[in-house]
Amino acid sequence: MTTLLATRGLSKHFAGLRAVEGVDFDLPEGEVRALIGPNGAGKTTLVSMICGRISPSEGQVIFEGRDITALPAHKRIMLGMAYTFQITSVFDGLSVGENVALAARRRLKGAKVTPAVDDALARVGLLDRKAQEAGDLSYGHQRLLEIAMGLAQSPRLLILDEPTQGLAEGEIAEFKTLIRELAGKTTILLIEHNMSVVMELADRITVLNFGEVLAEGTPDEIHANGAVQTAYLGGDHASA
């Protein structure tokens, strides 16, 4: 498989705190990869360096074989990365459709925007709310709107940070269906606290602990890994 995203020796230190330390990470094209670990394990810091939201202290980020470590976040979007926190919060005063259109215009122009908006909203089950003000949506629906904003960019790599947080059971089931539809066509990096979601959707799982990769493998391999059980799955950690 072709590697779409890689990191080499990626590290981030904050005033002596080693949030991420020496992470080597390879994500093949078309894979659904889950990133899990205890609170404070460095997951969001790692993903923020991948997206260009923060600069690493050391190491490299490589996308499609190109070193993009020094590239700003907006240029990484143009290369085909979409990140729910980068597209970030919804504009409350704009309609649901207008929010998605803003995201779509990062990569599309003219008559191509509206079909992309409608397709993205239909995929997350929000097409019937297209004209509604985004600020009137429930928190769970705002999370789905953020995902639609990512999908509208037709990303090569879609990074979702805690996408099921705040979703009702039915919405989580719809989210799982959506990811299964995208699998193979879009490479997905998923930070997720809901272990049933992780175990059902991920092709492979990377476990971070104290800023370092503790383990990597299939859901079955991770579930059976003693070190992971001790650090995370078997402990009292309620969040990934």
Tab-separated table of C-alpha atoms in Angstrom:
chain	number	residue	atom	x	y	z
A	1	MET	CA	0.000	0.000	0.000
A	2	THR	CA	1.081	3.563	-0.690
A	3	THR	CA	1.850	5.563	2.441
A	4	LEU	CA	-0.166	8.783	2.399
A	5	LEU	CA	1.007	10.254	5.703
A	6	ALA	CA	4.127	9.613	7.758
A	7	THR	CA	5.906	11.182	10.699
A	8	ARG	CA	9.512	10.632	11.687
A	9	GLY	CA	10.796	11.436	15.154
A	10	LEU	CA	7.953	13.882	15.701
A	11	SER	CA	8.207	15.593	19.083
A	12	LYS	CA	6.660	18.548	20.903
A	13	HIS	CA	7.939	19.981	24.161
A	14	PHE	CA	6.109	22.656	26.134
A	15	ALA	CA	8.331	24.358	28.715
A	16	GLY	CA	10.028	21.086	29.585
A	17	LEU	CA	6.901	18.946	29.282
A	18	ARG	CA	7.362	16.253	26.633
A	19	ALA	CA	3.844	16.134	25.193
A	20	VAL	CA	4.897	14.033	22.188
A	21	GLU	CA	8.243	12.256	21.952
A	22	GLY	CA	9.845	10.702	18.881
A	23	VAL	CA	6.723	9.428	17.124
A	24	ASP	CA	7.212	7.407	13.932
A	25	PHE	CA	3.841	6.896	12.283
A	26	ASP	CA	2.795	5.539	8.884
A	27	LEU	CA	-0.739	5.765	7.494
A	28	PRO	CA	-1.413	3.908	4.230
A	29	GLU	CA	-3.771	5.376	1.666
A	30	GLY	CA	-7.386	4.244	2.111
A	31	GLU	CA	-6.979	3.047	5.702
A	32	VAL	CA	-9.165	3.919	8.676
A	33	ARG	CA	-6.731	4.412	11.558
A	34	ALA	CA	-7.838	5.064	15.139
A	35	LEU	CA	-5.585	6.967	17.535
A	36	ILE	CA	-6.363	6.166	21.163
A	37	GLY	CA	-4.769	6.539	24.584
A	38	PRO	CA	-5.401	7.878	28.087
A	39	ASN	CA	-6.197	11.536	28.677
A	40	GLY	CA	-3.031	13.581	28.283
A	41	ALA	CA	-1.363	10.937	26.108
A	42	GLY	CA	-0.543	13.521	23.403
A	43	LYS	CA	-3.136	12.578	20.782
A	44	THR	CA	-4.415	16.076	19.983
A	45	THR	CA	-0.871	17.499	20.084
A	46	LEU	CA	0.281	14.879	17.574
A	47	VAL	CA	-2.641	15.553	15.245
A	48	SER	CA	-2.162	19.320	15.592
A	49	MET	CA	1.417	18.929	14.350
A	50	ILE	CA	0.223	16.766	11.446
A	51	CYS	CA	-2.309	19.464	10.468
A	52	GLY	CA	0.092	22.367	10.899
A	53	ARG	CA	-1.791	23.984	13.786
A	54	ILE	CA	1.362	23.817	15.912
A	55	SER	CA	5.020	23.410	14.951
A	56	PRO	CA	7.011	20.403	16.163
A	57	SER	CA	10.049	20.787	18.393
A	58	GLU	CA	11.728	18.050	16.350
A	59	GLY	CA	10.966	15.641	13.549
A	60	GLN	CA	9.183	15.578	10.205
A	61	VAL	CA	5.679	15.343	8.768
A	62	ILE	CA	5.559	13.744	5.305
A	63	PHE	CA	2.473	13.773	3.059
A	64	GLU	CA	2.496	11.843	-0.223
A	65	GLY	CA	6.269	11.563	0.038
A	66	ARG	CA	6.760	15.322	0.494
A	67	ASP	CA	8.207	16.899	3.630
A	68	ILE	CA	5.509	19.372	4.734
A	69	THR	CA	6.892	20.083	8.220
A	70	ALA	CA	7.308	23.803	7.494
A	71	LEU	CA	4.073	24.163	5.508
A	72	PRO	CA	1.325	26.299	7.129
A	73	ALA	CA	-2.050	24.754	7.899
A	74	HIS	CA	-3.958	26.418	5.047
A	75	LYS	CA	-1.521	25.009	2.479
A	76	ARG	CA	-1.927	21.534	3.941
A	77	ILE	CA	-5.679	21.911	3.351
A	78	MET	CA	-4.930	22.638	-0.305
A	79	LEU	CA	-2.920	19.400	-0.471
A	80	GLY	CA	-6.010	17.483	0.648
A	81	MET	CA	-6.035	17.444	4.455
A	82	ALA	CA	-9.236	18.230	6.337
A	83	TYR	CA	-9.389	18.405	10.115
A	84	THR	CA	-12.579	18.958	12.102
A	85	PHE	CA	-10.897	21.368	14.503
A	86	GLN	CA	-9.170	23.239	11.695
A	87	ILE	CA	-12.413	23.775	9.831
A	88	THR	CA	-13.464	24.238	13.407
A	89	SER	CA	-16.447	25.778	14.930
A	90	VAL	CA	-19.539	26.424	13.052
A	91	PHE	CA	-20.542	29.985	12.183
A	92	ASP	CA	-23.701	30.247	14.288
A	93	GLY	CA	-25.307	33.087	12.316
A	94	LEU	CA	-24.965	31.367	8.933
A	95	SER	CA	-27.170	28.604	7.626
A	96	VAL	CA	-26.069	24.992	7.676
A	97	GLY	CA	-25.620	25.096	3.889
A	98	GLU	CA	-23.595	28.317	3.995
A	99	ASN	CA	-21.220	26.802	6.558
A	100	VAL	CA	-20.522	23.843	4.290
A	101	ALA	CA	-20.229	26.102	1.236
A	102	LEU	CA	-17.472	28.094	2.960
A	103	ALA	CA	-15.511	24.892	3.468
A	104	ALA	CA	-16.210	23.637	-0.065
A	105	ARG	CA	-14.872	26.870	-1.596
A	106	ARG	CA	-11.423	26.053	-0.234
A	107	ARG	CA	-11.114	23.618	-3.146
A	108	LEU	CA	-14.076	24.207	-5.491
A	109	LYS	CA	-15.452	27.122	-7.494
A	110	GLY	CA	-18.668	28.192	-9.167
A	111	ALA	CA	-21.334	25.644	-10.008
A	112	LYS	CA	-19.402	22.780	-8.358
A	113	VAL	CA	-19.994	24.158	-4.866
A	114	THR	CA	-23.743	23.522	-4.482
A	115	PRO	CA	-23.677	19.814	-5.467
A	116	ALA	CA	-20.725	19.267	-3.108
A	117	VAL	CA	-22.633	20.966	-0.276
A	118	ASP	CA	-25.775	18.900	-0.866
A	119	ASP	CA	-23.813	15.653	-1.119
A	120	ALA	CA	-21.882	16.332	2.109
A	121	LEU	CA	-25.041	17.253	4.021
A	122	ALA	CA	-26.893	14.197	2.706
A	123	ARG	CA	-24.058	11.944	3.856
A	124	VAL	CA	-24.318	13.169	7.455
A	125	GLY	CA	-28.113	13.294	7.452
A	126	LEU	CA	-28.459	17.086	7.584
A	127	LEU	CA	-29.702	17.921	4.085
A	128	ASP	CA	-33.194	18.667	5.398
A	129	ARG	CA	-31.629	21.274	7.717
A	130	LYS	CA	-29.711	23.084	4.977
A	131	ALA	CA	-31.562	26.381	5.461
A	132	GLN	CA	-31.533	26.258	9.262
A	133	GLU	CA	-29.215	28.556	11.212
A	134	ALA	CA	-26.240	26.551	12.393
A	135	GLY	CA	-26.453	28.084	15.866
A	136	ASP	CA	-29.877	26.487	16.311
A	137	LEU	CA	-28.513	22.966	15.841
A	138	SER	CA	-27.973	20.660	18.808
A	139	TYR	CA	-24.351	20.041	19.810
A	140	GLY	CA	-24.455	16.601	18.215
A	141	HIS	CA	-25.752	18.010	14.940
A	142	GLN	CA	-23.048	20.691	15.012
A	143	ARG	CA	-20.478	17.890	15.223
A	144	LEU	CA	-22.066	16.269	12.171
A	145	LEU	CA	-22.023	19.649	10.404
A	146	GLU	CA	-18.275	19.883	11.032
A	147	ILE	CA	-17.844	16.470	9.426
A	148	ALA	CA	-19.906	17.637	6.434
A	149	MET	CA	-17.613	20.668	6.156
A	150	GLY	CA	-14.670	18.285	5.960
A	151	LEU	CA	-16.322	16.017	3.398
A	152	ALA	CA	-17.185	18.976	1.150
A	153	GLN	CA	-13.475	19.473	0.566
A	154	SER	CA	-13.105	15.961	-0.917
A	155	PRO	CA	-10.076	15.390	1.294
A	156	ARG	CA	-7.344	12.840	0.698
A	157	LEU	CA	-6.972	12.659	4.483
A	158	LEU	CA	-9.884	13.311	6.844
A	159	ILE	CA	-8.896	13.762	10.493
A	160	LEU	CA	-11.755	13.511	12.976
A	161	ASP	CA	-11.145	14.467	16.603
A	162	GLU	CA	-13.761	12.908	18.924
A	163	PRO	CA	-16.481	12.970	16.223
A	164	THR	CA	-19.079	10.983	18.201
A	165	GLN	CA	-18.863	13.155	21.313
A	166	GLY	CA	-22.347	14.477	22.007
A	167	LEU	CA	-24.063	12.238	19.469
A	168	ALA	CA	-27.143	10.202	20.333
A	169	GLU	CA	-27.069	6.435	19.784
A	170	GLY	CA	-28.901	6.695	16.477
A	171	GLU	CA	-26.493	9.384	15.275
A	172	ILE	CA	-23.516	7.204	16.244
A	173	ALA	CA	-24.975	4.376	14.169
A	174	GLU	CA	-25.312	6.764	11.214
A	175	PHE	CA	-21.726	7.942	11.758
A	176	LYS	CA	-20.502	4.333	11.611
A	177	THR	CA	-22.375	3.836	8.332
A	178	LEU	CA	-20.812	7.021	6.944
A	179	ILE	CA	-17.265	5.927	7.814
A	180	ARG	CA	-17.857	2.504	6.258
A	181	GLU	CA	-18.991	4.245	3.048
A	182	LEU	CA	-15.878	6.428	3.025
A	183	ALA	CA	-13.477	3.593	3.879
A	184	GLY	CA	-11.144	2.798	1.024
A	185	LYS	CA	-11.950	6.038	-0.824
A	186	THR	CA	-10.803	8.495	1.858
A	187	THR	CA	-7.966	7.917	4.310
A	188	ILE	CA	-9.278	8.564	7.818
A	189	LEU	CA	-7.454	9.284	11.073
A	190	LEU	CA	-9.878	9.017	13.963
A	191	ILE	CA	-9.292	10.168	17.540
A	192	GLU	CA	-12.152	8.561	19.412
A	193	HIS	CA	-13.107	7.790	23.025
A	194	ASN	CA	-15.934	5.388	22.179
A	195	MET	CA	-14.201	2.016	22.068
A	196	SER	CA	-17.070	0.237	20.314
A	197	VAL	CA	-16.736	2.785	17.486
A	198	VAL	CA	-12.968	2.258	17.378
A	199	MET	CA	-13.155	-1.531	17.394
A	200	GLU	CA	-15.861	-1.648	14.721
A	201	LEU	CA	-14.427	0.915	12.301
A	202	ALA	CA	-10.635	0.912	12.503
A	203	ASP	CA	-8.460	-1.170	10.197
A	204	ARG	CA	-5.584	-0.531	12.597
A	205	ILE	CA	-5.169	1.254	15.918
A	206	THR	CA	-2.246	3.301	17.229
A	207	VAL	CA	-2.053	3.671	21.010
A	208	LEU	CA	-0.268	6.658	22.538
A	209	ASN	CA	0.848	6.773	26.154
A	210	PHE	CA	2.912	9.582	27.710
A	211	GLY	CA	3.521	11.030	24.239
A	212	GLU	CA	5.003	7.840	22.782
A	213	VAL	CA	3.611	5.020	20.659
A	214	LEU	CA	2.823	2.206	23.072
A	215	ALA	CA	1.386	-0.232	20.532
A	216	GLU	CA	0.018	-0.525	17.029
A	217	GLY	CA	-2.054	-3.247	15.415
A	218	THR	CA	-5.454	-4.529	14.395
A	219	PRO	CA	-8.390	-4.110	16.804
A	220	ASP	CA	-8.010	-7.751	17.892
A	221	GLU	CA	-4.263	-7.325	18.484
A	222	ILE	CA	-4.772	-4.140	20.503
A	223	HIS	CA	-7.570	-5.679	22.558
A	224	ALA	CA	-5.290	-8.599	23.448
A	225	ASN	CA	-2.215	-6.448	24.185
A	226	GLY	CA	-1.298	-6.613	27.859
A	227	ALA	CA	0.549	-3.285	27.904
A	228	VAL	CA	-2.467	-1.548	26.381
A	229	GLN	CA	-4.800	-3.215	28.881
A	230	THR	CA	-2.681	-1.919	31.730
A	231	ALA	CA	-2.228	1.606	30.382
A	232	TYR	CA	-5.666	2.201	28.970
A	233	LEU	CA	-8.284	-0.414	28.127
A	234	GLY	CA	-8.238	-2.126	31.520
A	235	GLY	CA	-7.852	1.026	33.582
A	236	ASP	CA	-10.282	3.654	34.749
A	237	HIS	CA	-9.789	5.902	31.742
A	238	ALA	CA	-13.149	6.965	30.403
A	239	SER	CA	-11.798	8.910	27.444
A	240	ALA	CA	-9.389	8.250	24.622
